[in-house]
Amino acid sequence: MIRELSAERGVRPWAWLLAIVVHLAFVAVLVFGVAWRHKVTAPMQAELWDNLPAPATVTRPVPPTPAPPPPPAPVKAPEPPPVPKAQVPEPVKTPPAADIGLKKKALEREKEAQARQQALKKHERELAEEIRQQRAAALKEEEQDEARREATEERRREAAEVAKKAQKAKAALIDRYKLAIINKIKLNTDVPLGVPDGLTLEVDLTVLPTGEILMPVKIVKPSGNAAYDQAVLRGIMRSQPLPLPPEPELRRDFRTTHLQLKHEK
Amino acid sequence: MNVTTDVSLVSLVTNASVLVQIVMGLLLVVSLMSWSYIFMKMLTLRRARSQTTLFEESFWGGSDLNTLYQRTASNSADTGSLERIFEAGFREFQRHRTGGMMDATATTSGVQRAMKATYQREMDALESHLSFLATVGSVSPYVGLFGTVWGIMNAFRGLANVGQATLAHVAPGIAEALVATAMGLFAAIPAVVAYNRYAHEIDRLAIRFESFMEEFSNILQRQIKPHNGR
């Protein structure tokens, strides 16, 4: 049986109080002083590009312009109607010697003939005029046609050019993102010591639109150094999610990505 | 996406498994008790030291043994260990004297036995709870370690169900398990320090008591002789 000092009994409440104070102080220091709060911010990533391709031409590949309607068959200029041969009636030869009556008659006839001739001539002129007008109209139409055809041709050429340019910009963009992916992988790869310079590893990745990599990663062409290959594969796994373009159309192109990773110091 | 891992101490304790929480509660109680004993011993030992010094001063200050005895017997509530030893020895001596059997060896040995008994009782009282501190100092790290091992076992068992294991899956479990070890160490370190220190202080007090007992019995023996020769 433990016998206590009488003095100990008087001290006991104080001891307990002090013990509780010590614990409260310690807990307070731990809780309020040492807040074990880790705020891990996702690493920020910036891509520096010296020039940006116009996103509009890239994001919306120019839809193939519908083939211009076949140019209307050139309207055949209507065959000028056969010029009616002006049948110039032979001037009635009047006998030089004729009596007045005859002469009068002859004069009258001559006059008549002249009038007829004039009418004929007028008719002829009118016809010619008409033909000329028709011809001019046809020519004009043909010209317009030609212009229209040329315009559509031009448009088609332009569209093709724009499409080609868009394709080119898209390819450039894809290349840039590929470069970004490779850079990220390189950042995440711990190349083991003793790996010679200039090793090249080619892999095929299956990339989900979220930037995650579907296993397994296919090694198309090993570098010849197994340690390096393994390190790169680990680096690839560590690089998830891969930096993908924000446009879903472009992301689709990364579904299967072929990468060439070259080791250089 | 910001990954915010809020690992506050409170959440670590509240999220721990039941057994770990029991261990932590046990350690908290043990720590409270050991700290209360630490303070208790601190205060009583300081008092015992000062009382011993005070009594030694008054004893060797040349005051009469009888008046000293009267004084200590009258206010027994406020006496120290050394006073009680003196009181026991002197009471035995007086009993021998009033009984008229002043055989030197018998009186001396009787006085010594009486003082020895009181001394042992006082030492036992002084050393009370020290064994508790020793036990806390040696066992509570193991108790905390047990809680930690259990918590880590649970953390890894939970890990088995996760397909892709990352550090983030295990880390909270291990952290909350390690809190148990931290608490065990928190209870153990002061207990060990206090135990060593108080054991040393009690040893010094015991040496003072023993030397006083020897000297006091010598003084009493000297008092017997002239009495005998009279």
GROMACS .gro file of C-alpha atoms in nm, chain A residues 47-60 165-177 245 247 250:
model
   30
   47GLU     CA    1   0.346   2.758  -7.387
   48LEU     CA    2   0.543   3.022  -7.562
   49TRP     CA    3   0.474   3.048  -7.928
   50ASP     CA    4   0.625   3.312  -8.145
   51ASN     CA    5   0.324   3.335  -8.369
   52LEU     CA    6  -0.019   3.201  -8.339
   53PRO     CA    7  -0.196   3.057  -8.634
   54ALA     CA    8  -0.535   3.211  -8.680
   55PRO     CA    9  -0.749   2.986  -8.472
   56ALA     CA   10  -1.059   3.035  -8.681
   57THR     CA   11  -0.910   2.881  -8.988
   58VAL     CA   12  -0.782   2.601  -8.778
   59THR     CA   13  -1.075   2.520  -8.563
   60ARG     CA   14  -1.319   2.511  -8.846
  165LYS     CA   15  -0.359   2.672  -9.559
  166ALA     CA   16  -0.588   2.552  -9.280
  167GLN     CA   17  -0.452   2.205  -9.320
  168LYS     CA   18  -0.104   2.339  -9.298
  169ALA     CA   19  -0.183   2.547  -8.988
  170LYS     CA   20  -0.347   2.247  -8.827
  171ALA     CA   21  -0.046   2.035  -8.897
  172ALA     CA   22   0.176   2.304  -8.750
  173LEU     CA   23  -0.044   2.322  -8.444
  174ILE     CA   24  -0.039   1.949  -8.399
  175ASP     CA   25   0.336   1.958  -8.431
  176ARG     CA   26   0.355   2.224  -8.166
  177TYR     CA   27   0.141   2.029  -7.926
  245PRO     CA   28  -0.518   2.140  -7.750
  247GLU     CA   29  -1.034   2.214  -7.931
  250LEU     CA   30  -0.781   1.868  -8.266
   0.00000   0.00000   0.00000
